[in-house]
mmCIF file of C-alpha atoms in Angstrom:
data_model
loop_
_atom_site.group_PDB
_atom_site.id
_atom_site.type_symbol
_atom_site.label_atom_id
_atom_site.label_comp_id
_atom_site.label_asym_id
_atom_site.label_seq_id
_atom_site.Cartn_x
_atom_site.Cartn_y
_atom_site.Cartn_z
ATOM 1 C CA LEU A 1 -30.373 54.039 25.586
ATOM 2 C CA ILE A 2 -27.848 52.708 23.475
ATOM 3 C CA PHE A 3 -24.981 53.820 25.536
ATOM 4 C CA GLY A 4 -26.337 52.997 28.911
ATOM 5 C CA LYS A 5 -26.855 49.161 28.268
ATOM 6 C CA LEU A 6 -23.382 48.754 26.763
ATOM 7 C CA ALA A 7 -22.769 45.314 28.013
ATOM 8 C CA LEU A 8 -25.812 43.978 26.525
ATOM 9 C CA TRP A 9 -25.313 45.578 23.198
ATOM 10 C CA LEU A 10 -21.708 44.177 23.480
ATOM 11 C CA ALA A 11 -23.136 40.557 24.233
ATOM 12 C CA LEU A 12 -25.562 41.099 21.358
ATOM 13 C CA VAL A 13 -22.642 41.578 18.766
ATOM 14 C CA LEU A 14 -20.382 39.173 20.496
ATOM 15 C CA GLY A 15 -23.239 36.692 20.207
ATOM 16 C CA GLY A 16 -23.942 37.709 16.249
ATOM 17 C CA MET A 17 -20.117 37.321 15.656
ATOM 18 C CA LEU A 18 -20.200 33.810 17.355
ATOM 19 C CA ALA A 19 -23.373 32.565 15.571
ATOM 20 C CA TRP A 20 -21.371 33.923 12.261
ATOM 21 C CA GLN A 21 -18.779 32.078 12.899
ATOM 22 C CA TYR A 22 -20.327 28.893 13.941
ATOM 23 C CA ALA A 23 -22.672 28.792 10.682
ATOM 24 C CA ASN A 24 -19.122 29.183 8.632
ATOM 25 C CA LEU A 25 -17.605 26.425 10.646
ATOM 26 C CA TYR A 26 -20.693 24.366 9.828
ATOM 27 C CA ARG A 27 -20.463 24.880 5.804
ATOM 28 C CA LEU A 28 -16.795 24.085 6.172
ATOM 29 C CA GLN A 29 -17.449 20.780 7.946
ATOM 30 C CA ARG A 30 -20.289 19.814 5.960
ATOM 31 C CA TRP A 31 -17.987 20.712 2.711
ATOM 32 C CA LEU A 32 -15.510 17.828 4.351
ATOM 33 C CA ARG A 33 -18.034 15.350 4.545
ATOM 34 C CA PHE A 34 -19.193 15.595 1.552
ATOM 35 C CA ARG A 35 -16.477 17.197 -0.523
ATOM 36 C CA SER A 36 -16.820 14.954 -3.744
ATOM 37 C CA HIS A 37 -20.645 15.937 -3.965
ATOM 38 C CA GLU A 38 -20.316 19.571 -3.304
ATOM 39 C CA ASP A 39 -18.312 22.705 -4.311
ATOM 40 C CA PRO A 40 -16.638 24.442 -1.808
ATOM 41 C CA PRO A 41 -18.456 27.307 0.119
ATOM 42 C CA ASP A 42 -17.681 30.839 -1.031
ATOM 43 C CA LEU A 43 -16.341 32.226 1.941
ATOM 44 C CA SER A 44 -14.073 35.092 2.496
ATOM 45 C CA GLY A 45 -11.232 35.829 5.343
ATOM 46 C CA VAL A 46 -9.499 33.414 7.298
ATOM 47 C CA TRP A 47 -12.090 30.760 6.306
ATOM 48 C CA GLY A 48 -11.591 31.378 2.675
ATOM 49 C CA ASP A 49 -7.920 30.742 3.209
ATOM 50 C CA VAL A 50 -8.310 27.523 5.236
ATOM 51 C CA ILE A 51 -11.135 26.071 2.418
ATOM 52 C CA ALA A 52 -8.049 26.985 -0.069
ATOM 53 C CA LEU A 53 -5.398 25.331 1.820
ATOM 54 C CA VAL A 54 -7.414 22.073 2.391
ATOM 55 C CA GLY A 55 -8.683 22.106 -1.401
ATOM 56 C CA ARG A 56 -4.750 22.413 -2.370
ATOM 57 C CA ILE A 57 -4.090 19.304 0.306
ATOM 58 C CA TYR A 58 -6.748 16.984 -1.152
ATOM 59 C CA ARG A 59 -5.871 17.737 -4.797
ATOM 60 C CA ARG A 60 -2.244 17.283 -3.845
ATOM 61 C CA LYS A 61 -3.020 13.431 -1.993
ATOM 62 C CA GLN A 62 -5.163 12.500 -4.793
ATOM 63 C CA PHE A 63 -2.359 13.421 -7.573
ATOM 64 C CA HIS A 64 -0.059 10.998 -5.232
ATOM 65 C CA LYS A 65 -2.882 8.492 -4.665
ATOM 66 C CA ARG A 66 -3.069 8.094 -8.432
ATOM 67 C CA ARG A 67 0.841 8.297 -9.031
ATOM 68 C CA VAL A 68 0.851 5.473 -6.140
ATOM 69 C CA ARG A 69 -1.449 3.515 -8.008
ATOM 70 C CA GLN A 70 0.187 3.781 -11.341
ATOM 71 C CA LEU A 71 3.690 2.715 -9.994
ATOM 72 C CA LEU A 72 1.846 -0.331 -8.206
ATOM 73 C CA ARG A 73 0.360 -1.342 -11.734
ATOM 74 C CA GLU A 74 3.878 -0.785 -13.428
ATOM 75 C CA LEU A 75 5.616 -2.892 -10.732
ATOM 76 C CA ARG A 76 2.929 -5.822 -11.407
ATOM 77 C CA ARG A 77 3.341 -5.798 -15.046
ATOM 78 C CA LEU A 78 7.114 -5.875 -14.483
ATOM 79 C CA THR A 79 7.465 -8.687 -11.877
ATOM 80 C CA ALA A 80 4.683 -10.448 -14.288
ATOM 81 C CA ALA A 81 7.180 -10.184 -16.918
ATOM 82 C CA LEU A 82 9.993 -11.465 -14.613
ATOM 83 C CA PRO A 83 11.505 -14.998 -15.574
ATOM 84 C CA ASP A 84 12.221 -15.638 -11.698
ATOM 85 C CA GLY A 85 9.589 -16.018 -9.191
ATOM 86 C CA VAL A 86 8.983 -13.584 -6.772
ATOM 87 C CA VAL A 87 7.344 -13.753 -3.559
ATOM 88 C CA LEU A 88 6.653 -10.993 -1.030
ATOM 89 C CA LEU A 89 6.626 -12.010 2.405
ATOM 90 C CA SER A 90 5.657 -10.687 5.873
ATOM 91 C CA LYS A 91 7.910 -10.201 8.988
ATOM 92 C CA ARG A 92 6.665 -13.564 10.269
ATOM 93 C CA ARG A 93 7.166 -14.844 6.445
ATOM 94 C CA GLU A 94 3.448 -15.251 5.544
ATOM 95 C CA ILE A 95 3.022 -15.069 1.625
ATOM 96 C CA LEU A 96 1.471 -11.647 1.100
ATOM 97 C CA TRP A 97 1.729 -11.626 -2.809
ATOM 98 C CA PHE A 98 3.686 -13.629 -5.675
ATOM 99 C CA ASN A 99 3.925 -13.524 -9.709
ATOM 100 C CA ARG A 100 3.080 -16.423 -11.960
ATOM 101 C CA ALA A 101 6.550 -17.445 -12.346
ATOM 102 C CA ALA A 102 6.741 -18.068 -8.455
ATOM 103 C CA ALA A 103 3.607 -19.939 -8.610
ATOM 104 C CA SER A 104 4.414 -22.072 -11.417
ATOM 105 C CA LEU A 105 8.140 -22.549 -9.662
ATOM 106 C CA LEU A 106 7.132 -23.277 -6.347
ATOM 107 C CA GLY A 107 3.636 -24.399 -6.850
ATOM 108 C CA LEU A 108 1.508 -21.673 -5.226
ATOM 109 C CA ARG A 109 -1.797 -21.062 -5.709
ATOM 110 C CA ARG A 110 -3.420 -17.823 -5.221
ATOM 111 C CA LYS A 111 -6.332 -18.270 -3.126
ATOM 112 C CA LEU A 112 -5.064 -20.640 -0.779
ATOM 113 C CA ASP A 113 -1.553 -19.684 -0.265
ATOM 114 C CA PHE A 114 -2.065 -16.144 0.458
ATOM 115 C CA GLY A 115 -1.093 -15.756 4.136
ATOM 116 C CA MET A 116 0.678 -19.254 4.851
ATOM 117 C CA PRO A 117 4.077 -19.274 5.775
ATOM 118 C CA ILE A 118 6.322 -19.994 3.235
ATOM 119 C CA ALA A 119 8.350 -22.802 4.982
ATOM 120 C CA ASN A 120 5.216 -24.696 5.125
ATOM 121 C CA LEU A 121 4.888 -25.116 1.369
ATOM 122 C CA VAL A 122 8.353 -25.226 0.522
ATOM 123 C CA ARG A 123 9.784 -28.190 2.725
ATOM 124 C CA ASP A 124 13.193 -28.662 2.456
ATOM 125 C CA PRO A 125 15.765 -28.458 5.784
ATOM 126 C CA ALA A 126 18.445 -26.687 3.437
ATOM 127 C CA PHE A 127 15.524 -23.965 3.216
ATOM 128 C CA ALA A 128 14.628 -24.128 6.557
ATOM 129 C CA ASN A 129 18.003 -23.466 7.960
ATOM 130 C CA TYR A 130 18.661 -20.639 5.462
ATOM 131 C CA LEU A 131 15.191 -18.701 6.827
ATOM 132 C CA GLU A 132 16.208 -19.496 10.389
ATOM 133 C CA GLY A 133 19.847 -17.881 9.614
ATOM 134 C CA ALA A 134 17.397 -14.785 8.420
ATOM 135 C CA GLY A 135 18.542 -15.223 4.685
ATOM 136 C CA GLY A 136 20.799 -13.056 2.901
ATOM 137 C CA GLY A 137 24.382 -14.423 1.334
ATOM 138 C CA PRO A 138 24.043 -16.382 -1.753
ATOM 139 C CA GLY A 139 21.053 -18.547 -0.769
ATOM 140 C CA VAL A 140 20.122 -22.132 -1.246
ATOM 141 C CA ILE A 141 19.450 -24.372 -3.704
ATOM 142 C CA VAL A 142 16.209 -26.742 -3.087
ATOM 143 C CA ARG A 143 15.902 -30.020 -5.076
ATOM 144 C CA LEU A 144 11.814 -30.189 -5.550
ATOM 145 C CA HIS A 145 9.913 -33.181 -6.937
ATOM 146 C CA ASP A 146 7.125 -32.337 -9.217
ATOM 147 C CA ARG A 147 5.196 -34.949 -10.840
ATOM 148 C CA GLY A 148 7.893 -37.104 -11.131
ATOM 149 C CA ALA A 149 10.591 -34.941 -12.432
ATOM 150 C CA GLU A 150 13.174 -33.287 -10.339
ATOM 151 C CA ARG A 151 13.443 -29.449 -10.557
ATOM 152 C CA CYS A 152 16.135 -27.622 -8.695
ATOM 153 C CA LEU A 153 15.593 -24.059 -7.683
ATOM 154 C CA ALA A 154 17.797 -21.593 -6.147
ATOM 155 C CA LEU A 155 16.397 -19.393 -3.384
ATOM 156 C CA ILE A 156 17.368 -15.970 -2.213
ATOM 157 C CA LEU A 157 15.905 -13.998 0.608
ATOM 158 C CA VAL A 158 16.382 -10.258 0.519
ATOM 159 C CA THR A 159 15.057 -8.353 3.543
ATOM 160 C CA ALA A 160 13.821 -4.808 3.349
ATOM 161 C CA GLY A 161 12.403 -3.364 6.452
ATOM 162 C CA ALA A 162 9.754 -5.393 8.009
ATOM 163 C CA GLN A 163 9.106 -7.284 4.781
ATOM 164 C CA GLN A 164 11.129 -9.734 2.880
ATOM 165 C CA LEU A 165 11.422 -10.898 -1.112
ATOM 166 C CA LEU A 166 12.033 -14.269 -1.728
ATOM 167 C CA LEU A 167 13.450 -14.639 -5.162
ATOM 168 C CA ALA A 168 13.193 -18.253 -6.982
ATOM 169 C CA ARG A 169 14.878 -19.271 -10.033
ATOM 170 C CA ASP A 170 15.024 -22.346 -12.219
ATOM 171 C CA VAL A 171 18.785 -23.775 -12.114
ATOM 172 C CA THR A 172 17.691 -27.354 -13.044
ATOM 173 C CA ARG A 173 19.824 -26.719 -16.407
ATOM 174 C CA GLU A 174 22.792 -25.201 -14.831
ATOM 175 C CA LEU A 175 23.185 -27.963 -12.405
ATOM 176 C CA GLY A 176 22.759 -30.633 -14.839
ATOM 177 C CA VAL A 177 25.524 -28.880 -17.198
ATOM 178 C CA LEU A 178 27.865 -28.897 -14.190
ATOM 179 C CA GLU A 179 27.190 -32.471 -13.359
ATOM 180 C CA MET A 180 27.919 -33.527 -16.982
ATOM 181 C CA ARG A 181 30.875 -31.532 -17.028
#
């Protein structure tokens, strides 16, 4: 009876193995979806190897994510301590980020000026020509009138890939000394 229905027994065994594989796949999928709340399933064989590999990749990703977050915090702390203004610009020269020194030197406002083109905020023909030439070189000196006082800023555009960095430095005192000399 057993050997006479070989195809039926083979189909039942293969169906059982397929159901077991599907159950393991379901447990893996559930763990991947709710990984932060559930422990990994205890599976043996190839499924256990896959779960161990995914767990290792996830832990590595979490480590690198924490490291990048820490480096970003350090970078913000360092740029906040710089006496020079730093403005991060997009490819289209829109403001993505700036430090406090850049806010005070260029008169930038946190909530209003993000996403604005820098040429709209620093209105000077020499600066516009400098931007059209794609920056680089020694930079440009811009005279800004702020509350009746004139300030001179040295602006340098540094291109790094798709983003650009605008460095602003107050050179009013240095230019005053040169004029006196």
